[in-house]
Amino acid sequence: MELRQLTDRVFYSLYNKEVDRPVLGYINGRKYSLMVDSGNSKRHVQLFNEAIINEGLRKPDFIAITHWHWDHSFGMNAIEGITFANKKTNEKLAEIAKWKWTDSEMKKRLETKLEIEFADSSIRKEYPVLSEILVTTSDISYDGTMEIDLGDIVAELHPIVSPHSEDCTCIFVPQERVLFIGDAVGVDYYNNCYLDKSKLNSLLIAIEGIDFDICVMGHADPASKLDILNIIGSLLDR
C-alpha cells in the first residue's frame, strides 16, 4: 500500500477500486495519532499499519469513522487503537453485527434488498472466507460534535447532511487546513443510487463554511476547496 503525505502532519492511503478499499487518513499529533476510517478488513488495516510504520510513524491511537458502509467500518475489529463513531453510525453497525455471513444469508439479504449487489460482490472479493467477517461497534459513541486533541493539533468530528448516508461525519484538521469527508458527496446506493439535491445543497453550504484548503474523499484523489465546491455545484446543475 502506498502512503502519501498531504501536509506536514497529514497522510493518506490510496483507494483501491478492485476490492472497494477507500482512502484512509492519518493525522500525526505530538502526543497521539488519529486514523480516518478503519478500512474494509483486517488485511486492509495490516497494509495501512505497514505503510505508516515504513514512514517512521506510530500506529494510530484513535480512529474516527466517517459512516457505516462496510468498506469504511469492517476493519474496526482489527484496530488496536480506540475507535470513535457517531451514534447513528453505531446504531447501524450494531444492527449489521447481528447478521450471519454465509453464502445463503448474503443471498437472502440481496433478495430482500437489505444489501446491494455492489457491496455484496465487493465483500466476497475482500473476504474469500466469509466467516472471517466480524462487524463491531466503536469503543466510543458520541452525539453531535467531538474534538480530539492530538497534541499541538486537533481533529474535529462534525456530523454533516449528505445524500450518501444519514450518518455522515467529516473530520476537520484546522491547523493543517485539511477536511476529510468520506463519501459524503456520493449518491445513496441503498436507494437506487438516488441523489437528493436538497441534502447535497446542505452539504455544499456546510463545506463552504469550513476554512480548509484540501478535501480528502473516500474514493477519489484529494481536491482543493474550489474543486470540491465545483464538483458539488456541477452535480446540483444536472
PDB file of C-alpha atoms in Angstrom:
ATOM      1  CA  MET A   1       0.000   0.000   0.000  1.00  0.00           C
ATOM      2  CA  GLU A   2       1.221   3.482  -0.866  1.00  0.00           C
ATOM      3  CA  LEU A   3       1.017   6.221   1.747  1.00  0.00           C
ATOM      4  CA  ARG A   4       1.187   9.825   0.589  1.00  0.00           C
ATOM      5  CA  GLN A   5       1.968  12.929   2.611  1.00  0.00           C
ATOM      6  CA  LEU A   6      -0.555  15.720   2.229  1.00  0.00           C
ATOM      7  CA  THR A   7       0.821  18.252   4.745  1.00  0.00           C
ATOM      8  CA  ASP A   8       3.463  18.204   7.487  1.00  0.00           C
ATOM      9  CA  ARG A   9       1.187  16.134   9.720  1.00  0.00           C
ATOM     10  CA  VAL A  10      -1.469  14.611   7.482  1.00  0.00           C
ATOM     11  CA  PHE A  11      -1.100  11.492   5.330  1.00  0.00           C
ATOM     12  CA  TYR A  12      -3.460   9.324   3.311  1.00  0.00           C
ATOM     13  CA  SER A  13      -3.505   5.955   1.579  1.00  0.00           C
ATOM     14  CA  LEU A  14      -4.710   5.444  -1.983  1.00  0.00           C
ATOM     15  CA  TYR A  15      -8.109   3.952  -2.713  1.00  0.00           C
ATOM     16  CA  ASN A  16      -8.360   0.566  -4.429  1.00  0.00           C
ATOM     17  CA  LYS A  17     -11.283   0.006  -6.815  1.00  0.00           C
ATOM     18  CA  GLU A  18     -10.579  -3.728  -7.164  1.00  0.00           C
ATOM     19  CA  VAL A  19     -11.933  -4.615  -3.713  1.00  0.00           C
ATOM     20  CA  ASP A  20     -13.524  -1.244  -2.884  1.00  0.00           C
ATOM     21  CA  ARG A  21     -10.901  -0.143  -0.379  1.00  0.00           C
ATOM     22  CA  PRO A  22     -11.353   3.550   0.401  1.00  0.00           C
ATOM     23  CA  VAL A  23      -8.781   6.198   1.230  1.00  0.00           C
ATOM     24  CA  LEU A  24      -7.610   6.012   4.847  1.00  0.00           C
ATOM     25  CA  GLY A  25      -6.314   9.123   6.578  1.00  0.00           C
ATOM     26  CA  TYR A  26      -3.616   9.616   9.210  1.00  0.00           C
ATOM     27  CA  ILE A  27      -3.170  12.705  11.392  1.00  0.00           C
ATOM     28  CA  ASN A  28       0.092  12.840  13.328  1.00  0.00           C
ATOM     29  CA  GLY A  29      -0.133  14.807  16.571  1.00  0.00           C
ATOM     30  CA  ARG A  30       2.639  15.395  19.102  1.00  0.00           C
ATOM     31  CA  LYS A  31       1.008  13.080  21.670  1.00  0.00           C
ATOM     32  CA  TYR A  32      -1.436  10.979  19.673  1.00  0.00           C
ATOM     33  CA  SER A  33      -2.256   9.984  16.122  1.00  0.00           C
ATOM     34  CA  LEU A  34      -5.657   9.522  14.521  1.00  0.00           C
ATOM     35  CA  MET A  35      -6.717   7.318  11.619  1.00  0.00           C
ATOM     36  CA  VAL A  36      -9.675   8.330   9.460  1.00  0.00           C
ATOM     37  CA  ASP A  37     -11.860   5.256   8.803  1.00  0.00           C
ATOM     38  CA  SER A  38     -10.914   1.706   9.700  1.00  0.00           C
ATOM     39  CA  GLY A  39     -10.807   0.161   6.254  1.00  0.00           C
ATOM     40  CA  ASN A  40     -12.799  -2.791   4.996  1.00  0.00           C
ATOM     41  CA  SER A  41     -10.915  -5.744   6.529  1.00  0.00           C
ATOM     42  CA  LYS A  42      -8.137  -6.950   8.796  1.00  0.00           C
ATOM     43  CA  ARG A  43      -5.885  -7.161   5.734  1.00  0.00           C
ATOM     44  CA  HIS A  44      -6.620  -3.545   4.827  1.00  0.00           C
ATOM     45  CA  VAL A  45      -5.674  -2.478   8.371  1.00  0.00           C
ATOM     46  CA  GLN A  46      -2.470  -4.547   8.255  1.00  0.00           C
ATOM     47  CA  LEU A  47      -1.390  -2.952   4.973  1.00  0.00           C
ATOM     48  CA  PHE A  48      -2.103   0.513   6.341  1.00  0.00           C
ATOM     49  CA  ASN A  49      -0.132  -0.160   9.531  1.00  0.00           C
ATOM     50  CA  GLU A  50       2.815  -1.452   7.496  1.00  0.00           C
ATOM     51  CA  ALA A  51       2.740   1.681   5.342  1.00  0.00           C
ATOM     52  CA  ILE A  52       2.742   4.102   8.269  1.00  0.00           C
ATOM     53  CA  ILE A  53       5.477   2.159  10.113  1.00  0.00           C
ATOM     54  CA  ASN A  54       7.579   2.327   6.941  1.00  0.00           C
ATOM     55  CA  GLU A  55       7.203   6.111   7.137  1.00  0.00           C
ATOM     56  CA  GLY A  56       8.520   6.071  10.705  1.00  0.00           C
ATOM     57  CA  LEU A  57       5.069   6.795  12.124  1.00  0.00           C
ATOM     58  CA  ARG A  58       3.371   5.044  15.023  1.00  0.00           C
ATOM     59  CA  LYS A  59       0.198   3.009  14.778  1.00  0.00           C
ATOM     60  CA  PRO A  60      -2.906   5.155  15.310  1.00  0.00           C
ATOM     61  CA  ASP A  61      -4.028   5.777  18.873  1.00  0.00           C
ATOM     62  CA  PHE A  62      -7.517   6.809  17.754  1.00  0.00           C
ATOM     63  CA  ILE A  63      -9.718   6.001  14.765  1.00  0.00           C
ATOM     64  CA  ALA A  64     -12.690   8.067  13.582  1.00  0.00           C
ATOM     65  CA  ILE A  65     -15.336   6.523  11.301  1.00  0.00           C
ATOM     66  CA  THR A  66     -16.992   8.690   8.632  1.00  0.00           C
ATOM     67  CA  HIS A  67     -20.073   6.455   8.074  1.00  0.00           C
ATOM     68  CA  TRP A  68     -21.282   2.891   8.500  1.00  0.00           C
ATOM     69  CA  HIS A  69     -20.751   1.435   5.000  1.00  0.00           C
ATOM     70  CA  TRP A  70     -18.757  -1.800   5.089  1.00  0.00           C
ATOM     71  CA  ASP A  71     -15.672  -0.516   3.278  1.00  0.00           C
ATOM     72  CA  HIS A  72     -15.151   2.177   5.925  1.00  0.00           C
ATOM     73  CA  SER A  73     -16.005   0.159   9.030  1.00  0.00           C
ATOM     74  CA  PHE A  74     -15.426  -3.604   8.710  1.00  0.00           C
ATOM     75  CA  GLY A  75     -11.750  -3.226   9.632  1.00  0.00           C
ATOM     76  CA  MET A  76     -12.676  -1.959  13.107  1.00  0.00           C
ATOM     77  CA  ASN A  77     -12.324  -5.369  14.729  1.00  0.00           C
ATOM     78  CA  ALA A  78      -8.625  -5.428  13.751  1.00  0.00           C
ATOM     79  CA  ILE A  79      -7.821  -1.949  15.059  1.00  0.00           C
ATOM     80  CA  GLU A  80      -5.537  -1.613  18.085  1.00  0.00           C
ATOM     81  CA  GLY A  81      -6.448   1.992  18.959  1.00  0.00           C
ATOM     82  CA  ILE A  82      -9.644   3.483  20.388  1.00  0.00           C
ATOM     83  CA  THR A  83     -12.431   3.852  17.836  1.00  0.00           C
ATOM     84  CA  PHE A  84     -14.953   6.701  17.586  1.00  0.00           C
ATOM     85  CA  ALA A  85     -18.232   6.699  15.677  1.00  0.00           C
ATOM     86  CA  ASN A  86     -21.298   8.863  15.952  1.00  0.00           C
ATOM     87  CA  LYS A  87     -24.485   7.487  17.437  1.00  0.00           C
ATOM     88  CA  LYS A  88     -26.234   6.912  14.094  1.00  0.00           C
ATOM     89  CA  THR A  89     -23.228   5.030  12.728  1.00  0.00           C
ATOM     90  CA  ASN A  90     -23.018   2.819  15.795  1.00  0.00           C
ATOM     91  CA  GLU A  91     -26.729   2.041  15.699  1.00  0.00           C
ATOM     92  CA  LYS A  92     -26.393   0.773  12.132  1.00  0.00           C
ATOM     93  CA  LEU A  93     -23.228  -1.200  12.922  1.00  0.00           C
ATOM     94  CA  ALA A  94     -24.972  -2.804  15.921  1.00  0.00           C
ATOM     95  CA  GLU A  95     -27.685  -3.966  13.532  1.00  0.00           C
ATOM     96  CA  ILE A  96     -25.198  -5.371  10.994  1.00  0.00           C
ATOM     97  CA  ALA A  97     -23.207  -7.067  13.770  1.00  0.00           C
ATOM     98  CA  LYS A  98     -26.170  -9.463  14.145  1.00  0.00           C
ATOM     99  CA  TRP A  99     -26.038 -10.562  10.513  1.00  0.00           C
ATOM    100  CA  LYS A 100     -24.793 -14.021   9.593  1.00  0.00           C
ATOM    101  CA  TRP A 101     -22.079 -14.202   6.970  1.00  0.00           C
ATOM    102  CA  THR A 102     -22.801 -17.260   4.888  1.00  0.00           C
ATOM    103  CA  ASP A 103     -23.450 -17.539   1.171  1.00  0.00           C
ATOM    104  CA  SER A 104     -27.130 -18.315   1.714  1.00  0.00           C
ATOM    105  CA  GLU A 105     -27.710 -15.491   4.208  1.00  0.00           C
ATOM    106  CA  MET A 106     -25.978 -12.984   1.936  1.00  0.00           C
ATOM    107  CA  LYS A 107     -28.168 -14.077  -0.982  1.00  0.00           C
ATOM    108  CA  LYS A 108     -31.266 -13.626   1.202  1.00  0.00           C
ATOM    109  CA  ARG A 109     -30.206 -10.069   2.037  1.00  0.00           C
ATOM    110  CA  LEU A 110     -29.860  -9.346  -1.679  1.00  0.00           C
ATOM    111  CA  GLU A 111     -33.312 -10.776  -2.382  1.00  0.00           C
ATOM    112  CA  THR A 112     -34.891  -8.682   0.358  1.00  0.00           C
ATOM    113  CA  LYS A 113     -32.867  -5.622  -0.727  1.00  0.00           C
ATOM    114  CA  LEU A 114     -31.310  -5.322   2.695  1.00  0.00           C
ATOM    115  CA  GLU A 115     -27.991  -5.415   0.866  1.00  0.00           C
ATOM    116  CA  ILE A 116     -26.945  -4.177  -2.576  1.00  0.00           C
ATOM    117  CA  GLU A 117     -25.187  -6.075  -5.356  1.00  0.00           C
ATOM    118  CA  PHE A 118     -22.120  -3.825  -5.434  1.00  0.00           C
ATOM    119  CA  ALA A 119     -21.419  -4.263  -1.722  1.00  0.00           C
ATOM    120  CA  ASP A 120     -22.137  -7.997  -1.854  1.00  0.00           C
ATOM    121  CA  SER A 121     -19.723  -8.660  -4.724  1.00  0.00           C
ATOM    122  CA  SER A 122     -17.010  -6.446  -3.223  1.00  0.00           C
ATOM    123  CA  ILE A 123     -17.311  -8.113   0.185  1.00  0.00           C
ATOM    124  CA  ARG A 124     -16.924 -11.521  -1.449  1.00  0.00           C
ATOM    125  CA  LYS A 125     -13.730 -10.351  -3.188  1.00  0.00           C
ATOM    126  CA  GLU A 126     -12.239  -8.956   0.020  1.00  0.00           C
ATOM    127  CA  TYR A 127     -13.361 -11.957   2.103  1.00  0.00           C
ATOM    128  CA  PRO A 128     -12.815 -15.287   0.275  1.00  0.00           C
ATOM    129  CA  VAL A 129     -13.626 -16.847   3.666  1.00  0.00           C
ATOM    130  CA  LEU A 130     -16.903 -15.218   4.676  1.00  0.00           C
ATOM    131  CA  SER A 131     -16.677 -16.474   8.257  1.00  0.00           C
ATOM    132  CA  GLU A 132     -13.769 -14.074   8.821  1.00  0.00           C
ATOM    133  CA  ILE A 133     -16.144 -11.095   8.726  1.00  0.00           C
ATOM    134  CA  LEU A 134     -16.598  -9.615  12.174  1.00  0.00           C
ATOM    135  CA  VAL A 135     -18.588  -6.396  12.491  1.00  0.00           C
ATOM    136  CA  THR A 136     -18.172  -4.358  15.666  1.00  0.00           C
ATOM    137  CA  THR A 137     -19.342  -1.036  17.035  1.00  0.00           C
ATOM    138  CA  SER A 138     -16.888   1.653  18.108  1.00  0.00           C
ATOM    139  CA  ASP A 139     -15.369   1.960  21.573  1.00  0.00           C
ATOM    140  CA  ILE A 140     -16.741   5.474  21.964  1.00  0.00           C
ATOM    141  CA  SER A 141     -20.046   6.719  20.592  1.00  0.00           C
ATOM    142  CA  TYR A 142     -20.892  10.416  20.522  1.00  0.00           C
ATOM    143  CA  ASP A 143     -23.879  12.548  19.608  1.00  0.00           C
ATOM    144  CA  GLY A 144     -23.214  15.865  17.894  1.00  0.00           C
ATOM    145  CA  THR A 145     -19.646  17.107  17.527  1.00  0.00           C
ATOM    146  CA  MET A 146     -16.433  15.808  19.071  1.00  0.00           C
ATOM    147  CA  GLU A 147     -12.965  17.327  19.325  1.00  0.00           C
ATOM    148  CA  ILE A 148      -9.889  15.153  19.866  1.00  0.00           C
ATOM    149  CA  ASP A 149      -6.680  16.887  20.980  1.00  0.00           C
ATOM    150  CA  LEU A 150      -3.734  15.020  19.473  1.00  0.00           C
ATOM    151  CA  GLY A 151      -1.110  17.403  20.877  1.00  0.00           C
ATOM    152  CA  ASP A 152      -0.494  20.694  19.025  1.00  0.00           C
ATOM    153  CA  ILE A 153      -3.174  19.630  16.570  1.00  0.00           C
ATOM    154  CA  VAL A 154      -6.863  18.755  16.903  1.00  0.00           C
ATOM    155  CA  ALA A 155      -9.287  16.633  14.934  1.00  0.00           C
ATOM    156  CA  GLU A 156     -12.831  17.986  14.887  1.00  0.00           C
ATOM    157  CA  LEU A 157     -15.574  15.431  14.183  1.00  0.00           C
ATOM    158  CA  HIS A 158     -18.710  17.049  12.768  1.00  0.00           C
ATOM    159  CA  PRO A 159     -21.966  15.430  11.614  1.00  0.00           C
ATOM    160  CA  ILE A 160     -22.904  16.600   8.124  1.00  0.00           C
ATOM    161  CA  VAL A 161     -26.006  16.319   5.971  1.00  0.00           C
ATOM    162  CA  SER A 162     -25.207  14.128   2.976  1.00  0.00           C
ATOM    163  CA  PRO A 163     -27.111  12.470   0.117  1.00  0.00           C
ATOM    164  CA  HIS A 164     -24.914   9.380   0.566  1.00  0.00           C
ATOM    165  CA  SER A 165     -25.922   8.235   4.053  1.00  0.00           C
ATOM    166  CA  GLU A 166     -27.833   9.552   7.073  1.00  0.00           C
ATOM    167  CA  ASP A 167     -24.858   9.198   9.432  1.00  0.00           C
ATOM    168  CA  CYS A 168     -22.038  11.007   7.635  1.00  0.00           C
ATOM    169  CA  THR A 169     -19.280  12.636   9.671  1.00  0.00           C
ATOM    170  CA  CYS A 170     -16.467  14.876   8.429  1.00  0.00           C
ATOM    171  CA  ILE A 171     -13.113  15.216  10.182  1.00  0.00           C
ATOM    172  CA  PHE A 172     -11.589  18.684  10.074  1.00  0.00           C
ATOM    173  CA  VAL A 173      -7.974  19.416  10.990  1.00  0.00           C
ATOM    174  CA  PRO A 174      -7.884  23.227  11.288  1.00  0.00           C
ATOM    175  CA  GLN A 175      -4.140  23.550  11.924  1.00  0.00           C
ATOM    176  CA  GLU A 176      -3.405  21.713   8.653  1.00  0.00           C
ATOM    177  CA  ARG A 177      -6.449  23.117   6.813  1.00  0.00           C
ATOM    178  CA  VAL A 178      -7.483  19.613   5.743  1.00  0.00           C
ATOM    179  CA  LEU A 179     -11.034  18.257   5.619  1.00  0.00           C
ATOM    180  CA  PHE A 180     -11.887  14.542   5.375  1.00  0.00           C
ATOM    181  CA  ILE A 181     -15.436  13.976   4.070  1.00  0.00           C
ATOM    182  CA  GLY A 182     -15.534  10.233   3.389  1.00  0.00           C
ATOM    183  CA  ASP A 183     -18.193   9.540   0.737  1.00  0.00           C
ATOM    184  CA  ALA A 184     -20.407  12.496   1.639  1.00  0.00           C
ATOM    185  CA  VAL A 185     -20.688  13.712  -1.972  1.00  0.00           C
ATOM    186  CA  GLY A 186     -21.883  10.307  -3.220  1.00  0.00           C
ATOM    187  CA  VAL A 187     -25.317   9.067  -4.197  1.00  0.00           C
ATOM    188  CA  ASP A 188     -27.426   6.840  -1.946  1.00  0.00           C
ATOM    189  CA  TYR A 189     -26.532   3.341  -3.137  1.00  0.00           C
ATOM    190  CA  TYR A 190     -29.165   1.838  -0.861  1.00  0.00           C
ATOM    191  CA  ASN A 191     -31.920   3.868  -2.540  1.00  0.00           C
ATOM    192  CA  ASN A 192     -31.404   3.087  -6.239  1.00  0.00           C
ATOM    193  CA  CYS A 193     -28.409   5.460  -6.434  1.00  0.00           C
ATOM    194  CA  TYR A 194     -30.717   8.392  -5.766  1.00  0.00           C
ATOM    195  CA  LEU A 195     -29.070  11.819  -5.448  1.00  0.00           C
ATOM    196  CA  ASP A 196     -31.017  14.019  -3.020  1.00  0.00           C
ATOM    197  CA  LYS A 197     -30.167  17.504  -4.259  1.00  0.00           C
ATOM    198  CA  SER A 198     -31.632  19.150  -1.184  1.00  0.00           C
ATOM    199  CA  LYS A 199     -29.171  17.241   1.001  1.00  0.00           C
ATOM    200  CA  LEU A 200     -26.385  17.901  -1.488  1.00  0.00           C
ATOM    201  CA  ASN A 201     -27.105  21.625  -1.302  1.00  0.00           C
ATOM    202  CA  SER A 202     -26.959  21.451   2.506  1.00  0.00           C
ATOM    203  CA  LEU A 203     -23.584  19.738   2.180  1.00  0.00           C
ATOM    204  CA  LEU A 204     -22.392  22.473  -0.171  1.00  0.00           C
ATOM    205  CA  ILE A 205     -23.361  25.173   2.329  1.00  0.00           C
ATOM    206  CA  ALA A 206     -21.643  23.295   5.179  1.00  0.00           C
ATOM    207  CA  ILE A 207     -18.420  22.813   3.235  1.00  0.00           C
ATOM    208  CA  GLU A 208     -18.407  26.442   2.113  1.00  0.00           C
ATOM    209  CA  GLY A 209     -18.450  27.447   5.771  1.00  0.00           C
ATOM    210  CA  ILE A 210     -15.348  25.438   6.709  1.00  0.00           C
ATOM    211  CA  ASP A 211     -11.937  27.113   6.376  1.00  0.00           C
ATOM    212  CA  PHE A 212      -9.855  24.439   4.640  1.00  0.00           C
ATOM    213  CA  ASP A 213      -7.512  24.138   1.662  1.00  0.00           C
ATOM    214  CA  ILE A 214      -7.583  20.402   0.860  1.00  0.00           C
ATOM    215  CA  CYS A 215     -10.524  17.988   0.862  1.00  0.00           C
ATOM    216  CA  VAL A 216      -9.895  14.245   1.157  1.00  0.00           C
ATOM    217  CA  MET A 217     -12.602  11.973  -0.247  1.00  0.00           C
ATOM    218  CA  GLY A 218     -13.122   8.248   0.210  1.00  0.00           C
ATOM    219  CA  HIS A 219     -12.760   7.073  -3.380  1.00  0.00           C
ATOM    220  CA  ALA A 220     -11.055   9.896  -5.244  1.00  0.00           C
ATOM    221  CA  ASP A 221      -7.900  11.961  -5.210  1.00  0.00           C
ATOM    222  CA  PRO A 222      -7.703  14.904  -2.773  1.00  0.00           C
ATOM    223  CA  ALA A 223      -9.140  18.146  -4.126  1.00  0.00           C
ATOM    224  CA  SER A 224      -8.845  21.847  -3.365  1.00  0.00           C
ATOM    225  CA  LYS A 225     -11.756  23.649  -1.720  1.00  0.00           C
ATOM    226  CA  LEU A 226     -12.622  25.314  -5.013  1.00  0.00           C
ATOM    227  CA  ASP A 227     -12.550  21.993  -6.863  1.00  0.00           C
ATOM    228  CA  ILE A 228     -14.800  20.169  -4.398  1.00  0.00           C
ATOM    229  CA  LEU A 229     -17.292  23.046  -4.422  1.00  0.00           C
ATOM    230  CA  ASN A 230     -17.259  22.953  -8.221  1.00  0.00           C
ATOM    231  CA  ILE A 231     -17.824  19.183  -8.203  1.00  0.00           C
ATOM    232  CA  ILE A 232     -20.836  19.567  -5.927  1.00  0.00           C
ATOM    233  CA  GLY A 233     -22.093  22.518  -7.958  1.00  0.00           C
ATOM    234  CA  SER A 234     -21.922  20.512 -11.199  1.00  0.00           C
ATOM    235  CA  LEU A 235     -23.920  17.683  -9.591  1.00  0.00           C
ATOM    236  CA  LEU A 236     -26.560  20.173  -8.465  1.00  0.00           C
ATOM    237  CA  ASP A 237     -26.828  21.520 -12.007  1.00  0.00           C
ATOM    238  CA  ARG A 238     -27.540  18.136 -13.589  1.00  0.00           C
TER     239      ARG A 238
END
